[in-house]
Coordinates of C-alpha atoms in Angstrom, one line a residue:
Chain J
X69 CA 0.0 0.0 0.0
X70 CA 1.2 3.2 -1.0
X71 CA 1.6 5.6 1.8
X72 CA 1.8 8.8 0.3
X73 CA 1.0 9.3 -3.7
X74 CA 1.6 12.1 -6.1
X75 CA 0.0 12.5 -9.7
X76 CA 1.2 12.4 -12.1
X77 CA 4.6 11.1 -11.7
X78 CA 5.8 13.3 -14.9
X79 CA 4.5 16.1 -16.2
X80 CA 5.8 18.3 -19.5
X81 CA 4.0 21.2 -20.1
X82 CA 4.5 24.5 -22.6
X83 CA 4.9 27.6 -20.5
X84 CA 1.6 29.6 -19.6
X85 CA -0.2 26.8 -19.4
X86 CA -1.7 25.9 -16.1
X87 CA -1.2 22.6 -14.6
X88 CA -1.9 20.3 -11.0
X89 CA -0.4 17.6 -9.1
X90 CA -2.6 15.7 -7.0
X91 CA -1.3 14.4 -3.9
X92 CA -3.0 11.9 -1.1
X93 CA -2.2 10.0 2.3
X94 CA -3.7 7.2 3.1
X95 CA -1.7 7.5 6.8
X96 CA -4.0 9.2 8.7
X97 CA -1.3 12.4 9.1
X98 CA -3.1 15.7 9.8
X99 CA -0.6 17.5 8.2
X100 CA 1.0 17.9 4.6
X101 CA 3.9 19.4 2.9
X102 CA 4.6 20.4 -0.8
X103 CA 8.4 20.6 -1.3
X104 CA 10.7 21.8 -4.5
X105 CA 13.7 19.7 -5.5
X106 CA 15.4 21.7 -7.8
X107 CA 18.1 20.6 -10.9
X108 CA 21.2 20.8 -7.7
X109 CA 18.3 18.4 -5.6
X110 CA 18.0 21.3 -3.1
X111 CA 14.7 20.9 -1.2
X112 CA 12.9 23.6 -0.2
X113 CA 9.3 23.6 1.5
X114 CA 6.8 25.5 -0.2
X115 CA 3.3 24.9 2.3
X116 CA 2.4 23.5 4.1
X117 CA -1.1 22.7 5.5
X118 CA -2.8 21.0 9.1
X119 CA -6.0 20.0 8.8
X120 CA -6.9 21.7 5.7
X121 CA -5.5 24.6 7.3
X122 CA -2.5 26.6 5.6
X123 CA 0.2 26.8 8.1
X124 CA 3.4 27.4 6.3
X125 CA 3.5 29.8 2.9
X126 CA 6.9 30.1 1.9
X127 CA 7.7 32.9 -0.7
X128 CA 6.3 31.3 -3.5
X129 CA 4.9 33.4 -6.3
X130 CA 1.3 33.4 -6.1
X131 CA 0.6 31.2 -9.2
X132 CA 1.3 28.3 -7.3
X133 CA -1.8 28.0 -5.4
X134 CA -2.5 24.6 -2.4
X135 CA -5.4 23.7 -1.9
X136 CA -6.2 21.1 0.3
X137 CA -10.0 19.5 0.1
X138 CA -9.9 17.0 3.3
X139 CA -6.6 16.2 5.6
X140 CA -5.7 13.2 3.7
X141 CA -5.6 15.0 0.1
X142 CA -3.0 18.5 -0.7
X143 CA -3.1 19.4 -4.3
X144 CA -0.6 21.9 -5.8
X145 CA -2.1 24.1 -8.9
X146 CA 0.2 25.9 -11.3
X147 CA -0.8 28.8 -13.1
X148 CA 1.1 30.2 -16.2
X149 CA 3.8 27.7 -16.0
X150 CA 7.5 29.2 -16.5
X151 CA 10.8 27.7 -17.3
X152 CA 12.0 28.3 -13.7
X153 CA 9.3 25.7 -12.8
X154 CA 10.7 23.0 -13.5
X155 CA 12.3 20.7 -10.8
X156 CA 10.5 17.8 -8.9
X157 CA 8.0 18.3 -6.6
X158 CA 7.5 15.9 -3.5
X159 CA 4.6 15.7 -1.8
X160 CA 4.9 14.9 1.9
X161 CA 2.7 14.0 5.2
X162 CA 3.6 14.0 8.9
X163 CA 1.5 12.7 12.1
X164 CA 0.8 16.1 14.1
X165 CA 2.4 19.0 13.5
X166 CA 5.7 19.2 15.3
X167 CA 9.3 19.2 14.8
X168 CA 9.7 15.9 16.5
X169 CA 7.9 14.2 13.3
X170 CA 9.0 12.0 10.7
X171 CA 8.0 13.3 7.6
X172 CA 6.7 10.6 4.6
X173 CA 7.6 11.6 1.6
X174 CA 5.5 10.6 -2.0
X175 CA 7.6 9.5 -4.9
X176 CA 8.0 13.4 -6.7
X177 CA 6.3 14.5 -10.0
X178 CA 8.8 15.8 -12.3
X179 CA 7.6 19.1 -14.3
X180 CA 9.5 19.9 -17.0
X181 CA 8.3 23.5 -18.9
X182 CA 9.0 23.5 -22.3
Chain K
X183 CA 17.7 32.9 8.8
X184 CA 18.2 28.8 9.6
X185 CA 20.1 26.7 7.3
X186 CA 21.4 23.5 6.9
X187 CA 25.1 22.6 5.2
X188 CA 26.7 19.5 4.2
X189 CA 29.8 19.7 3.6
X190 CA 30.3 16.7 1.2
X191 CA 28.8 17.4 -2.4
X192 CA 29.9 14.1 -3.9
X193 CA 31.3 10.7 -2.3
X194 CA 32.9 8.4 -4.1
X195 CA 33.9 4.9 -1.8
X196 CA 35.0 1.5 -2.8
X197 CA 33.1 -1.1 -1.1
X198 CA 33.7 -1.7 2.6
X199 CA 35.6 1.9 2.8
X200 CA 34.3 3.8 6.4
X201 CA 31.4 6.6 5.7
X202 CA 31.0 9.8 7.4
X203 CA 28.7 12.8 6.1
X204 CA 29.4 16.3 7.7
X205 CA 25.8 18.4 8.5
X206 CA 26.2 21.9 10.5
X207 CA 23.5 23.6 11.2
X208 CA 22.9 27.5 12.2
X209 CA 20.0 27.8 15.0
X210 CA 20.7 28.3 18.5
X211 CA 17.4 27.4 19.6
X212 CA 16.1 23.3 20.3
X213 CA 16.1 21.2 17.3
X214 CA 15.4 17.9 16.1
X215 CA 17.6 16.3 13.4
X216 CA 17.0 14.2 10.5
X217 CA 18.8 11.9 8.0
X218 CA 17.0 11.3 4.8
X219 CA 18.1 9.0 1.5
X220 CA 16.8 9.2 -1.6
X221 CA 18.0 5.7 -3.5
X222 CA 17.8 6.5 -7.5
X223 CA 14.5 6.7 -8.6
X224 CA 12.8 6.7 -5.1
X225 CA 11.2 9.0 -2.7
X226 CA 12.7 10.2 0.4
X227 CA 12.8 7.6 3.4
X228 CA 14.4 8.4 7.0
X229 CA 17.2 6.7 7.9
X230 CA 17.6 8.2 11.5
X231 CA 16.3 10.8 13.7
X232 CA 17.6 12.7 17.0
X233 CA 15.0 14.4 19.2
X234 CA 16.6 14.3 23.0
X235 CA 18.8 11.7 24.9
X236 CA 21.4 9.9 23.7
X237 CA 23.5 11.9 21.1
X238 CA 24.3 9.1 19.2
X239 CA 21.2 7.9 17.5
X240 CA 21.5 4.8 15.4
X241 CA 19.2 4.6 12.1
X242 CA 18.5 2.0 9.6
X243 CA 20.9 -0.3 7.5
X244 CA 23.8 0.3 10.3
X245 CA 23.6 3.9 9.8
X246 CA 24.0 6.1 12.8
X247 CA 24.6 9.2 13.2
X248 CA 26.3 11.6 16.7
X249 CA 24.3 14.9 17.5
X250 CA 27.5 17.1 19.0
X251 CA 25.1 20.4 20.4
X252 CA 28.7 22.9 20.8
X253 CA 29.3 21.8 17.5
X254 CA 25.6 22.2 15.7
X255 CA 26.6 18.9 14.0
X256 CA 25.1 15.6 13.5
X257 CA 27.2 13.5 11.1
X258 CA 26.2 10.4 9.5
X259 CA 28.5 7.4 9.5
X260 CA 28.7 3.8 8.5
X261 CA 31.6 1.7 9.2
X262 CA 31.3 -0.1 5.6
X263 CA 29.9 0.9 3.3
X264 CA 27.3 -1.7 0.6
X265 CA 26.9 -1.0 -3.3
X266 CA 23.3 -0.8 -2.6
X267 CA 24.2 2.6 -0.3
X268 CA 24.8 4.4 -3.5
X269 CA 22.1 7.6 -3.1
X270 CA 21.5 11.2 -2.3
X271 CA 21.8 11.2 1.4
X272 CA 20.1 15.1 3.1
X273 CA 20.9 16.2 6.7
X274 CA 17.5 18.3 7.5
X275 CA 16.8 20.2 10.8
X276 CA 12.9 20.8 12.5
X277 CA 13.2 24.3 14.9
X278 CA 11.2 25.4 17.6
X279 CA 9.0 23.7 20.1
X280 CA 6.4 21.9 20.0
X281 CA 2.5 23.7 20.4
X282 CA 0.2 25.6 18.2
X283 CA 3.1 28.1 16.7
X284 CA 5.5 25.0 15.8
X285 CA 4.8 24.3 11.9
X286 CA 6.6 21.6 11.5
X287 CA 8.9 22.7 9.1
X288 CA 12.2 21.1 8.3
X289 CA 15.0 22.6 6.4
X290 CA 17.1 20.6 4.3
X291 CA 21.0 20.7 3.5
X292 CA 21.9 20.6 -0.2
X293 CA 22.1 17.1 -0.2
X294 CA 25.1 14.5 -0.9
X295 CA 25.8 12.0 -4.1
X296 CA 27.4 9.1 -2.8
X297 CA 28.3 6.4 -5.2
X298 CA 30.1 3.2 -3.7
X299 CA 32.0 1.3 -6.5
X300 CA 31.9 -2.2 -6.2

């Protein structure tokens, strides 16, 4: 059983175009993380949100947009996709919010903007 | 602002060769640490975590790693080192204390390539 999925796995878009990643937990965590990997595999949180409640907003440019329907789903929505965007995005969930959690990572989507 | 280094970009180890990763860390407040590996192709998984107590925390596949608090360092060893150890490994730190203004945020170091050659 998959513990924490991401969809799609790759995605390769043309720039302005507006694209999602679905991600779910089937865990029972309360709270979930979207992260950036970039091309030097740097990972940098992005949000984060606690029972469907937006907790961490790091400085993101406002096209990227959570949005999270229930506590076991975060989506990530991408409007007017640049090159800059491309990297791997990993989904992630933790038991209670709290430094003294392990956090379960999904398996990434790659976005690559053409 | 908090930030996590590792100090090893790329490891390159013949099989059975001794393993240590270098992580420093810049917060002076109470943290928990964290040892993540990405094998190629795969998600994140944690190999070990400190919280409190022992500084010397031992993870999985004989990983372990020593939390030295004057320092801000927890380096990850392995006396000998497996083919199948080849991955990214990421020191990561989680700052502040727990209750309703912790968010649970971890930052991550830049991450290490290590490749063991058979």
């Amino acid at each position: 059983d998959t513990a924490v999925s991401q969809t799609p796995k790759y995605l390769v878009t043309q720039m302005g175009n507006d694209k999602s990643i679905k991600c779910e937990q089937n865990l029972g965590h309360d709270t979930m993380y979207w992260y950036k990997q970039d091309s030097k595999k740097f990972l940098k949180i992005m949000f984060s949100y606690n029972n469907k409640e937006l907790i961490i907003n790091e400085t993101v440019p406002n096209r990227f947009s959570p949005k999270s329907p229930d506590k076991a789903h975060l989506n990530l929505h991408i409007n007017s996709l640049e090159l800059g965007d491309s990297a791997v995005y990993f989904c992630a969930s933790s038991q209670v919010r709290g430094i003294g959690n392990e956090q379960f990572f999904g398996p990434g989507t790659r976005l690559t903007v053409l | 602002a908090q930030s996590v280094s590792q100090h090893n970009h790329h490891v390159i180890l013949s099989e059975a060769a001794s393993l240590e990763l270098g992580c420093n860390y810049s917060y002076g407040g109470t943290v928990n640490l964290f040892w993540y590996v990405q094998y190629p192709g795969q998600h994140l998984q944690l190999l070990l975590k400190y919280f409190s107590g022992d500084p010397l925390v031992k993870g999985i596949k004989g990983f372990e790693a020593e939390f030295i608090k004057s320092k801000f360092s927890f380096n990850l060893r392995k006396p000998s080192v497996q083919w199948s150890d080849t991955a990214e490994y990421f020191c990561a730190v989680g700052t502040g204390l727990y209750g309703s203004s912790n968010t649970g945020k971890l930052i991550f170091g830049q991450g290490t390539t290590l490749q063991v050659k058979p």
